[in-house]
Amino acid sequence: MCRTVLPVLISFFALGVSAQQYSQNPLTNSYFGKMDSLARAWRHANHQAEFDEKRVPTNPYIYRLISSPTLYNSTLTHTMDVDWTFDQGLPERRSALSLGVNYSQNQALNVMRATDQHYAQVYVEDPALIVSTEEHIRREPKLREEVAHPIEPEKKMADMAAPIDLGGDFGEPVLVKVRRPKFWTLKGSGSLQFTQSYYSDNWYQGGEKNYAELSSFTLEANFDNKQKIQWDNKLEVQLGFQTSSDTVHRIKVTSNLLRYTGNFGYQATKSWYYTASVVSYTQIMRYFDTNANTYSTEFASPLYLTLSVGMTYKFSSKQSKFSGSLLLSPVAYNMRYVGCDSLRSRYSVEEGKVAYHNFGSSLTMNFKLLPCKNVTWESRIYYFTNLSYVDFEWENTFTFTINKYLSSKLFIYPRFDDSSTAYRGNHGYFMFKEWLSLGLSFDF
């Protein structure tokens, strides 16, 4: 019995209903007295001092207990009904069950059963308490009536303001074009430089007139996904000629370079990248010895290839007047390929082989400095060693810009390489190259 009527009592506490508020209703006073005694018994059995009203669900079906005593048709029907199951209940019962918010089906049925049983007892034992009928309640005015006319909302100040003519038709659709991010950056530069010198036949110190030309071309294709991956590619071509007093070759090659540099980096920190690098270079044309048909180089003889892995540090000043990168490669593979049989011994390739292989460590640094207006210094430092020999290069190009298309260039290139005795000369294994020129230049 306690489990049956307990949900009714809990619902009363949730609604904040007290017995004193309805002391004028004898039916309610009698019902509250019974519920209080049951609640005390339930608390004693479950060792609970009081109810937690926040956890009590509500059930509006108990309005019958706090309203005027009324003769309900549904109470009579439910009391005489033999089977008290939800599926076979009348429409009134299912409607009442739907009012049990947060209640399970059995809890809602218990509330209905307790209320109907109490009213049935009143109908039999004290019918004089009944002051109204269910039909009378239905004829009373409803709390909610249909709205005959829609209620107009109060106008806001913005709606009352006069429209302003902005001088254009904004009703037309606006076309929005979404551009795909550019991950690739292409840029290049080129120059065509000339030098000329002339001496008369009777010049007191003697001399030889000379004409020289130097052309260079650089193309860069760099990938950056703006997250972690960067891939830099650079192709350099240099080719220069000059007239000479050579009895066999009146025109000789001065500058002769074809080089590719590729660096694939994965960002580790803000400025450091895990890097895999490849550098390969050779010459384009043969270089003939003086007054002879023999030559010391030709295309792919030699061909240099360096593969390395390491870390790259990229740096740049605030105004980008000084920027560059430093690649430290503790593990590097170096190959020197010579396709021409007559040149293999010159480049330390053993007889019967076409290439020279070795492993070591390398360092590569590239930087660009703008010391003053219209002057640019670009430099490349390369160092490789396998603990048996050292290969060191330092290329420096100073560009003096005269205007958009005219410039002067100074190229200084010291080099040290003791990997072959053929390189040894008057200055040991130290080599040096320099030229100064004036000519056209362009960027794109």
Coordinates of C-alpha atoms in Angstrom, one line a residue:
M1 CA 0.0 0.0 0.0
C2 CA 2.9 2.3 0.8
R3 CA 4.5 1.8 -2.6
T4 CA 1.1 2.4 -4.2
V5 CA 0.3 5.8 -2.8
L6 CA 3.9 7.1 -2.2
P7 CA 4.1 8.8 -5.7
V8 CA 1.0 10.9 -4.9
L9 CA 2.7 12.2 -1.7
I10 CA 5.9 13.0 -3.5
S11 CA 4.0 14.9 -6.1
F12 CA 2.4 17.0 -3.4
F13 CA 5.8 18.0 -2.0
A14 CA 7.1 18.9 -5.5
L15 CA 4.1 21.3 -6.1
G16 CA 4.6 22.9 -2.6
V17 CA 1.1 22.0 -1.5
S18 CA 0.4 21.9 2.2
A19 CA -2.6 20.7 4.2
Q20 CA -3.1 24.0 5.9
Q21 CA -3.7 25.8 2.6
Y22 CA -6.8 23.6 2.0
S23 CA -8.1 23.3 5.5
Q24 CA -11.6 24.4 4.3
N25 CA -11.9 21.2 2.2
P26 CA -12.8 18.2 4.4
L27 CA -12.0 15.8 1.6
T28 CA -8.5 17.2 1.4
N29 CA -7.9 17.2 5.1
S30 CA -8.9 13.5 5.3
Y31 CA -6.6 12.6 2.5
F32 CA -3.6 14.5 3.8
G33 CA -4.0 12.8 7.2
K34 CA -3.7 9.4 5.6
M35 CA -0.8 10.4 3.4
D36 CA 1.2 11.9 6.3
S37 CA 0.9 8.6 8.3
L38 CA 2.0 6.6 5.3
A39 CA 5.0 9.0 4.7
R40 CA 6.2 8.6 8.3
A41 CA 6.0 4.9 8.0
W42 CA 7.9 4.9 4.7
R43 CA 10.6 7.2 6.1
H44 CA 11.0 5.0 9.1
A45 CA 11.3 1.8 7.0
N46 CA 13.9 3.4 4.7
H47 CA 15.8 5.3 7.4
Q48 CA 15.3 8.6 5.6
A49 CA 14.7 11.8 7.5
E50 CA 13.0 13.8 4.8
F51 CA 12.2 13.8 1.1
D52 CA 14.5 15.5 -1.5
E53 CA 12.0 17.7 -3.3
K54 CA 14.5 18.4 -6.2
R55 CA 14.4 14.8 -7.2
V56 CA 10.6 14.4 -7.0
P57 CA 8.9 14.3 -10.4
T58 CA 5.5 16.1 -10.8
N59 CA 2.2 14.7 -11.9
P60 CA -0.7 17.2 -12.6
Y61 CA -3.3 14.4 -12.1
I62 CA -3.5 15.2 -8.4
Y63 CA -5.3 18.5 -9.1
R64 CA -8.5 16.5 -8.2
L65 CA -7.4 16.2 -4.6
I66 CA -6.9 20.0 -4.1
S67 CA -9.9 21.2 -6.1
S68 CA -13.6 21.2 -5.0
P69 CA -14.9 17.7 -4.4
T70 CA -16.4 16.6 -7.7
L71 CA -18.2 13.6 -9.1
Y72 CA -15.9 12.3 -11.9
N73 CA -17.2 9.8 -14.5
S74 CA -13.7 8.4 -15.0
T75 CA -13.4 7.5 -11.3
L76 CA -16.6 5.5 -11.5
T77 CA -15.4 3.8 -14.7
H78 CA -11.9 3.0 -13.3
T79 CA -13.3 1.6 -10.1
M80 CA -15.6 -0.8 -11.9
D81 CA -13.0 -1.8 -14.4
V82 CA -11.7 -5.2 -13.8
D83 CA -8.4 -5.1 -15.8
W84 CA -6.2 -2.1 -14.7
T85 CA -3.7 -2.4 -17.5
F86 CA -2.5 0.5 -19.6
D87 CA -3.1 -1.0 -23.0
Q88 CA -6.8 -1.7 -22.2
G89 CA -7.5 1.5 -20.4
L90 CA -10.0 4.1 -21.5
P91 CA -9.0 7.3 -23.4
E92 CA -9.4 9.4 -20.3
R93 CA -6.9 7.1 -18.5
R94 CA -4.3 7.3 -21.3
S95 CA -4.7 11.1 -21.3
A96 CA -4.1 11.3 -17.6
L97 CA -1.1 9.0 -17.9
S98 CA 0.4 11.5 -20.5
L99 CA 0.3 14.2 -17.8
G100 CA 2.8 12.2 -15.6
V101 CA 5.9 14.1 -16.7
N102 CA 9.1 12.3 -15.7
Y103 CA 7.0 9.4 -14.4
S104 CA 7.3 5.8 -15.5
Q105 CA 4.1 4.1 -16.6
N106 CA 3.6 2.2 -13.4
Q107 CA 4.2 5.3 -11.2
A108 CA 1.5 7.2 -13.2
L109 CA -0.9 4.3 -12.8
N110 CA -0.3 4.3 -9.1
V111 CA -1.1 8.0 -8.8
M112 CA -4.4 7.5 -10.7
R113 CA -5.3 4.4 -8.8
A114 CA -4.8 6.0 -5.3
T115 CA -6.8 9.1 -6.3
D116 CA -9.7 7.2 -7.8
Q117 CA -9.9 4.8 -4.8
H118 CA -10.0 7.8 -2.4
Y119 CA -12.8 9.5 -4.4
A120 CA -14.8 6.2 -4.6
Q121 CA -14.7 5.8 -0.9
V122 CA -16.0 9.4 -0.5
Y123 CA -18.8 8.7 -3.0
V124 CA -20.0 5.7 -0.8
E125 CA -19.3 6.9 2.7
D126 CA -19.9 10.7 2.6
P127 CA -21.6 11.8 -0.7
A128 CA -22.7 15.1 0.9
L129 CA -19.2 16.4 0.4
I130 CA -19.6 16.3 -3.4
V131 CA -20.4 19.9 -4.6
S132 CA -19.9 19.6 -8.4
T133 CA -19.9 17.2 -11.3
E134 CA -17.5 16.6 -14.2
E135 CA -20.1 18.0 -16.7
H136 CA -20.4 21.2 -14.7
I137 CA -16.6 21.7 -14.8
R138 CA -16.4 21.2 -18.5
R139 CA -19.1 24.0 -19.0
E140 CA -17.0 26.5 -17.1
P141 CA -14.9 29.0 -19.1
K142 CA -11.5 27.5 -20.1
L143 CA -8.3 29.1 -19.1
R144 CA -7.1 29.0 -22.7
E145 CA -9.4 30.5 -25.4
E146 CA -8.7 30.7 -29.1
V147 CA -7.4 34.1 -30.2
A148 CA -9.8 35.6 -32.6
H149 CA -7.4 38.1 -34.1
P150 CA -3.6 37.8 -34.1
I151 CA -1.8 40.2 -31.7
E152 CA 0.4 42.6 -33.5
P153 CA 3.9 43.0 -31.9
E154 CA 5.1 46.3 -30.8
K155 CA 7.1 48.1 -33.5
K156 CA 10.7 48.7 -32.8
M157 CA 12.5 52.0 -33.4
A158 CA 14.4 50.4 -36.3
D159 CA 11.1 49.5 -38.1
M160 CA 9.7 53.1 -37.6
A161 CA 12.8 54.7 -39.2
A162 CA 12.6 56.1 -42.7
P163 CA 14.4 54.0 -45.4
I164 CA 17.7 55.4 -46.6
D165 CA 18.7 55.3 -50.2
L166 CA 22.3 54.1 -50.4
G167 CA 22.5 54.9 -54.1
G168 CA 22.7 51.4 -55.5
D169 CA 20.8 48.3 -56.2
F170 CA 21.7 45.8 -53.5
G171 CA 19.0 43.3 -54.5
E172 CA 21.2 41.7 -57.1
P173 CA 23.1 38.6 -56.0
V174 CA 26.7 39.0 -55.1
L175 CA 29.1 36.5 -56.8
V176 CA 31.7 35.2 -54.4
K177 CA 34.6 33.5 -56.0
V178 CA 36.6 31.1 -53.7
R179 CA 40.2 30.8 -54.7
R180 CA 42.2 27.8 -54.0
P181 CA 45.2 28.5 -51.7
K182 CA 48.5 28.8 -53.7
F183 CA 50.9 26.3 -52.3
W184 CA 53.4 26.7 -55.1
T185 CA 55.6 29.8 -55.6
L186 CA 57.4 30.2 -58.8
K187 CA 60.1 32.8 -59.4
G188 CA 63.2 33.3 -61.4
S189 CA 66.0 35.6 -62.5
G190 CA 68.4 36.0 -65.4
S191 CA 71.3 38.1 -66.5
L192 CA 73.4 38.7 -69.6
Q193 CA 76.7 40.3 -68.8
F194 CA 79.5 41.6 -71.0
T195 CA 83.1 42.6 -70.5
Q196 CA 85.6 44.0 -73.1
S197 CA 89.2 45.1 -73.1
Y198 CA 91.4 46.6 -75.8
Y199 CA 95.1 47.2 -76.2
S200 CA 96.9 48.8 -79.1
D201 CA 99.7 46.9 -80.7
N202 CA 102.3 49.3 -79.4
W203 CA 100.9 49.5 -75.8
Y204 CA 104.0 50.0 -73.7
Q205 CA 103.2 47.2 -71.3
G206 CA 101.8 44.9 -73.9
G207 CA 98.4 43.3 -73.6
E208 CA 95.7 41.3 -75.4
K209 CA 92.3 42.6 -76.4
N210 CA 89.5 40.4 -75.1
Y211 CA 85.7 40.1 -75.3
A212 CA 83.7 38.1 -72.7
E213 CA 80.1 37.2 -72.2
L214 CA 78.4 35.6 -69.2
S215 CA 74.8 34.5 -69.0
S216 CA 73.1 33.1 -66.0
F217 CA 69.5 31.8 -65.4
T218 CA 67.9 30.7 -62.1
L219 CA 64.5 29.2 -61.6
E220 CA 62.9 28.3 -58.3
A221 CA 59.7 26.3 -57.6
N222 CA 58.9 26.2 -53.9
F223 CA 56.0 24.3 -52.2
D224 CA 54.6 25.3 -48.8
N225 CA 51.3 23.8 -47.5
K226 CA 51.2 26.5 -44.7
Q227 CA 51.2 23.8 -42.1
K228 CA 54.3 21.5 -41.8
I229 CA 55.7 20.6 -45.2
Q230 CA 58.0 22.6 -47.4
W231 CA 59.7 21.5 -50.6
D232 CA 62.3 23.9 -52.2
N233 CA 63.6 23.4 -55.7
K234 CA 66.2 25.5 -57.5
L235 CA 67.8 25.1 -60.9
E236 CA 70.9 27.1 -61.9
V237 CA 72.5 27.5 -65.3
Q238 CA 75.6 29.5 -66.0
L239 CA 77.5 29.7 -69.3
G240 CA 80.2 32.1 -70.3
F241 CA 82.6 32.5 -73.2
Q242 CA 85.6 34.7 -74.0
T243 CA 88.0 35.3 -76.9
S244 CA 91.6 34.2 -76.3
S245 CA 95.0 33.9 -78.0
D246 CA 94.7 30.1 -78.0
T247 CA 96.1 28.9 -81.3
V248 CA 93.6 26.0 -81.4
H249 CA 90.4 27.4 -79.9
R250 CA 89.8 31.2 -80.3
I251 CA 86.8 31.0 -78.1
K252 CA 87.0 29.3 -74.8
V253 CA 84.4 28.5 -72.0
T254 CA 84.8 30.5 -68.8
S255 CA 81.7 29.7 -66.7
N256 CA 80.1 26.3 -67.1
L257 CA 77.5 25.1 -64.6
L258 CA 74.2 23.1 -64.5
R259 CA 73.1 22.5 -60.9
Y260 CA 69.9 21.3 -59.2
T261 CA 69.2 21.7 -55.5
G262 CA 66.2 20.2 -53.7
N263 CA 65.3 20.3 -50.0
F264 CA 62.2 18.5 -48.6
G265 CA 61.5 19.6 -45.0
Y266 CA 59.0 18.7 -42.3
Q267 CA 58.6 21.3 -39.6
A268 CA 59.9 20.3 -36.1
T269 CA 59.7 23.7 -34.4
K270 CA 59.1 27.2 -35.5
S271 CA 62.5 27.5 -37.3
W272 CA 63.8 24.0 -37.5
Y273 CA 62.9 21.4 -40.1
Y274 CA 63.7 17.7 -40.6
T275 CA 65.3 17.8 -44.1
A276 CA 66.2 15.4 -46.9
S277 CA 68.4 17.1 -49.4
V278 CA 69.7 16.3 -52.9
V279 CA 72.3 18.4 -54.8
S280 CA 73.5 17.4 -58.3
Y281 CA 75.7 19.5 -60.6
T282 CA 77.8 19.1 -63.7
Q283 CA 79.0 21.2 -66.6
I284 CA 77.3 21.8 -69.9
M285 CA 80.2 22.0 -72.4
R286 CA 83.7 20.8 -72.7
Y287 CA 86.6 22.8 -71.4
F288 CA 89.6 22.4 -73.7
D289 CA 93.2 22.7 -72.5
T290 CA 95.3 25.7 -73.8
N291 CA 96.7 25.1 -77.3
A292 CA 95.5 21.5 -77.4
N293 CA 92.5 19.4 -78.4
T294 CA 92.4 17.6 -75.1
Y295 CA 89.8 18.6 -72.6
S296 CA 89.5 18.4 -68.8
T297 CA 85.7 18.3 -68.5
E298 CA 82.6 17.5 -70.5
F299 CA 78.9 16.9 -69.8
A300 CA 78.4 14.4 -66.9
S301 CA 82.2 14.0 -66.6
P302 CA 82.3 14.6 -63.8
L303 CA 78.8 14.6 -62.4
Y304 CA 78.4 15.2 -58.7
L305 CA 75.6 13.9 -56.5
T306 CA 75.1 14.5 -52.8
L307 CA 72.2 13.0 -50.8
S308 CA 71.9 14.0 -47.1
V309 CA 69.5 14.0 -44.2
G310 CA 69.6 16.3 -41.2
M311 CA 68.1 19.5 -39.8
T312 CA 67.6 22.8 -41.4
Y313 CA 67.4 26.1 -39.5
K314 CA 65.7 29.0 -41.4
F315 CA 66.3 32.6 -40.3
S316 CA 65.2 36.0 -41.4
S317 CA 65.5 39.5 -39.9
K318 CA 62.5 41.7 -39.3
Q319 CA 62.8 43.6 -42.5
S320 CA 64.2 40.6 -44.4
K321 CA 67.5 42.4 -45.0
F322 CA 69.2 39.2 -43.9
S323 CA 67.7 35.8 -44.5
G324 CA 68.8 32.3 -45.3
S325 CA 69.1 28.7 -44.1
L326 CA 71.6 26.3 -42.6
L327 CA 71.5 22.6 -43.3
L328 CA 73.4 20.3 -40.9
S329 CA 73.7 16.7 -42.2
P330 CA 75.5 14.2 -40.0
V331 CA 74.9 11.6 -42.7
A332 CA 75.6 12.4 -46.3
Y333 CA 76.3 10.3 -49.4
N334 CA 78.6 11.7 -52.1
M335 CA 79.0 10.2 -55.6
R336 CA 81.3 11.4 -58.4
Y337 CA 80.4 9.9 -61.7
V338 CA 82.8 10.2 -64.7
G339 CA 81.4 8.9 -68.0
C340 CA 84.5 9.6 -70.1
D341 CA 87.2 7.0 -69.9
S342 CA 90.1 9.4 -70.3
L343 CA 89.0 11.6 -67.4
R344 CA 88.4 9.0 -64.7
S345 CA 91.9 9.0 -63.3
R346 CA 91.8 12.8 -63.1
Y347 CA 88.8 12.6 -60.7
S348 CA 90.1 9.7 -58.6
V349 CA 87.8 7.0 -60.1
E350 CA 89.5 3.6 -60.0
E351 CA 90.2 1.8 -63.2
G352 CA 87.3 -0.4 -64.3
K353 CA 84.7 1.8 -62.5
V354 CA 82.7 4.8 -63.5
A355 CA 81.9 6.4 -60.2
Y356 CA 83.5 7.2 -56.8
H357 CA 81.3 6.6 -53.7
N358 CA 81.9 7.7 -50.2
F359 CA 80.0 8.6 -47.0
G360 CA 80.5 11.5 -44.6
S361 CA 79.0 14.6 -43.2
S362 CA 78.1 17.9 -44.8
L363 CA 77.1 21.5 -44.1
T364 CA 75.3 23.8 -46.4
M365 CA 74.5 27.5 -45.8
N366 CA 72.7 29.9 -48.1
F367 CA 72.0 33.5 -47.2
K368 CA 71.0 36.8 -48.8
L369 CA 72.1 40.2 -47.4
L370 CA 71.1 43.7 -48.4
P371 CA 73.9 45.8 -46.9
C372 CA 72.7 49.0 -48.5
K373 CA 70.3 50.2 -51.2
N374 CA 70.8 48.7 -54.7
V375 CA 73.4 46.2 -53.4
T376 CA 72.7 42.5 -52.8
W377 CA 75.1 39.9 -51.6
E378 CA 74.1 36.2 -52.2
S379 CA 76.3 33.5 -50.8
R380 CA 76.5 29.7 -50.7
I381 CA 78.8 27.8 -48.4
Y382 CA 79.2 24.0 -48.8
Y383 CA 81.4 21.7 -46.8
F384 CA 81.8 17.9 -47.0
T385 CA 84.2 15.6 -45.4
N386 CA 84.6 11.8 -45.0
L387 CA 87.6 12.1 -42.7
S388 CA 89.9 11.3 -45.7
Y389 CA 89.5 14.5 -47.7
V390 CA 87.6 17.9 -47.6
D391 CA 85.5 19.6 -50.2
F392 CA 84.8 23.2 -49.4
E393 CA 83.1 25.8 -51.6
W394 CA 82.2 29.5 -51.0
E395 CA 80.3 31.2 -53.8
N396 CA 79.7 34.9 -53.5
T397 CA 77.7 37.1 -56.0
F398 CA 77.5 40.8 -55.4
T399 CA 74.8 42.6 -57.5
F400 CA 74.9 46.3 -58.0
T401 CA 71.6 47.4 -59.4
I402 CA 71.7 50.5 -61.6
N403 CA 68.1 50.4 -62.7
K404 CA 65.4 47.9 -63.4
Y405 CA 67.2 46.2 -66.3
L406 CA 70.8 47.2 -65.9
S407 CA 73.2 45.9 -63.2
S408 CA 76.8 45.0 -62.5
K409 CA 77.9 41.7 -60.9
L410 CA 81.0 40.7 -59.0
F411 CA 81.5 36.9 -58.6
I412 CA 84.1 35.6 -56.1
Y413 CA 84.5 31.8 -55.7
P414 CA 87.2 30.3 -53.5
R415 CA 87.4 26.5 -53.4
F416 CA 89.4 23.8 -51.6
D417 CA 89.4 20.1 -52.6
D418 CA 92.1 17.6 -51.8
S419 CA 90.3 14.5 -53.1
S420 CA 92.5 14.2 -56.2
T421 CA 96.2 15.0 -56.8
A422 CA 95.2 16.4 -60.2
Y423 CA 93.8 19.4 -58.4
R424 CA 97.2 20.3 -56.8
G425 CA 98.8 23.4 -58.3
N426 CA 101.0 26.3 -57.4
H427 CA 98.6 27.1 -54.5
G428 CA 98.2 23.6 -53.3
Y429 CA 94.6 22.4 -53.3
F430 CA 93.2 25.9 -52.9
M431 CA 91.5 27.3 -56.0
F432 CA 90.1 30.7 -56.8
K433 CA 87.8 32.2 -59.5
E434 CA 86.6 35.8 -60.0
W435 CA 84.9 37.9 -62.6
L436 CA 83.3 41.4 -62.8
S437 CA 80.8 42.3 -65.5
L438 CA 78.1 44.8 -66.6
G439 CA 74.9 44.0 -68.4
L440 CA 71.2 43.3 -68.4
S441 CA 69.3 41.6 -65.6
F442 CA 65.6 40.7 -65.1
D443 CA 63.4 39.0 -62.5
F444 CA 60.1 37.3 -62.9

